[in-house]
PDB file of C-alpha atoms in Angstrom:
ATOM      1  CA  MET N  12      44.632  -7.019  60.433  1.00 50.00           C
ATOM      2  CA  GLN N  13      41.011  -5.768  61.119  1.00 57.00           C
ATOM      3  CA  PRO N  14      39.992  -6.057  64.671  1.00 61.00           C
ATOM      4  CA  ASN N  15      36.657  -7.291  63.757  1.00 66.00           C
ATOM      5  CA  HIS N  16      37.771  -9.995  61.473  1.00 65.00           C
ATOM      6  CA  ARG N  17      37.312 -13.548  62.702  1.00 66.00           C
ATOM      7  CA  PRO N  18      39.221 -16.471  61.529  1.00 59.00           C
ATOM      8  CA  PRO N  19      37.644 -18.962  59.086  1.00 61.00           C
ATOM      9  CA  ARG N  20      35.377 -21.833  60.735  1.00 60.00           C
ATOM     10  CA  ALA N  21      36.283 -25.467  60.439  1.00 62.00           C
ATOM     11  CA  GLY N  22      34.189 -28.345  60.113  1.00 65.00           C
ATOM     12  CA  ARG N  23      30.613 -28.813  60.324  1.00 72.00           C
ATOM     13  CA  LYS N  24      30.231 -25.392  61.879  1.00 79.00           C
ATOM     14  CA  ARG N  25      31.457 -23.575  58.795  1.00 79.00           C
ATOM     15  CA  LEU N  26      28.985 -25.475  56.677  1.00 81.00           C
ATOM     16  CA  THR N  27      25.970 -24.659  59.064  1.00 85.00           C
ATOM     17  CA  THR N  28      27.048 -21.282  59.068  1.00 85.00           C
ATOM     18  CA  LEU N  29      27.310 -21.153  55.150  1.00 82.00           C
ATOM     19  CA  ARG N  30      23.861 -22.644  54.809  1.00 84.00           C
ATOM     20  CA  GLN N  31      22.413 -20.069  57.407  1.00 85.00           C
ATOM     21  CA  TRP N  32      23.879 -17.110  54.995  1.00 83.00           C
ATOM     22  CA  ILE N  33      22.407 -18.489  52.122  1.00 85.00           C
ATOM     23  CA  THR N  34      18.929 -19.217  53.571  1.00 85.00           C
ATOM     24  CA  ARG N  35      18.834 -15.534  54.519  1.00 84.00           C
ATOM     25  CA  ARG N  36      20.240 -14.181  51.092  1.00 87.00           C
ATOM     26  CA  ARG N  37      17.493 -16.214  49.453  1.00 88.00           C
ATOM     27  CA  ARG N  38      14.854 -14.836  51.512  1.00 86.00           C
ATOM     28  CA  ILE N  39      16.011 -11.205  50.697  1.00 89.00           C
ATOM     29  CA  ALA N  40      16.225 -11.899  47.140  1.00 90.00           C
ATOM     30  CA  LEU N  41      12.621 -13.472  47.025  1.00 92.00           C
ATOM     31  CA  GLY N  42      11.610 -10.256  48.680  1.00 93.00           C
ATOM     32  CA  HIS N  43      13.011  -7.974  46.013  1.00 94.00           C
ATOM     33  CA  MET N  44      11.544  -9.978  43.475  1.00 94.00           C
ATOM     34  CA  LEU N  45       8.377 -10.061  44.762  1.00 96.00           C
ATOM     35  CA  ARG N  46       8.404  -6.279  45.369  1.00 96.00           C
ATOM     36  CA  GLY N  47       9.442  -6.037  42.018  1.00 96.00           C
ATOM     37  CA  ALA N  48       6.769  -7.657  40.354  1.00 97.00           C
ATOM     38  CA  CYS N  49       4.455  -5.750  42.482  1.00 97.00           C
ATOM     39  CA  TYR N  50       5.514  -2.638  41.345  1.00 97.00           C
ATOM     40  CA  GLY N  51       5.462  -3.855  37.718  1.00 97.00           C
ATOM     41  CA  ILE N  52       2.204  -4.904  37.994  1.00 97.00           C
ATOM     42  CA  GLY N  53       0.768  -1.502  39.756  1.00 97.00           C
ATOM     43  CA  THR N  54       2.670   0.565  36.826  1.00 97.00           C
ATOM     44  CA  GLY N  55       1.069  -1.537  34.052  1.00 97.00           C
ATOM     45  CA  VAL N  56      -2.324  -1.320  35.392  1.00 97.00           C
ATOM     46  CA  ILE N  57      -2.164   2.629  35.879  1.00 97.00           C
ATOM     47  CA  GLY N  58      -0.667   2.581  32.226  1.00 96.00           C
ATOM     48  CA  LEU N  59      -3.545   0.540  30.937  1.00 96.00           C
ATOM     49  CA  ALA N  60      -5.941   2.933  32.940  1.00 96.00           C
ATOM     50  CA  PHE N  61      -4.494   6.003  31.414  1.00 95.00           C
ATOM     51  CA  GLY N  62      -4.422   4.472  28.174  1.00 95.00           C
ATOM     52  CA  TRP N  63      -7.902   3.454  28.191  1.00 94.00           C
ATOM     53  CA  LEU N  64      -8.663   7.024  29.611  1.00 92.00           C
ATOM     54  CA  GLU N  65      -7.026   8.776  26.815  1.00 93.00           C
ATOM     55  CA  SER N  66      -8.987   6.588  24.104  1.00 91.00           C
ATOM     56  CA  ARG N  67     -12.255   7.596  25.769  1.00 87.00           C
ATOM     57  CA  MET N  68     -11.378  11.295  25.406  1.00 84.00           C
TER      58      MET N  68
END
């Protein structure tokens, strides 16, 4: 048995802990999606700028 392994909680405490875990993971997932969207937009803008620049030369 692992020394840092805790036994499962019972009752309402277990539901509260599960709800908190889901809330934390949701925030992390939304943060990753926002970061990915920002990177995608930035990459698209740079790509369009270089495409426009190439067509002008």
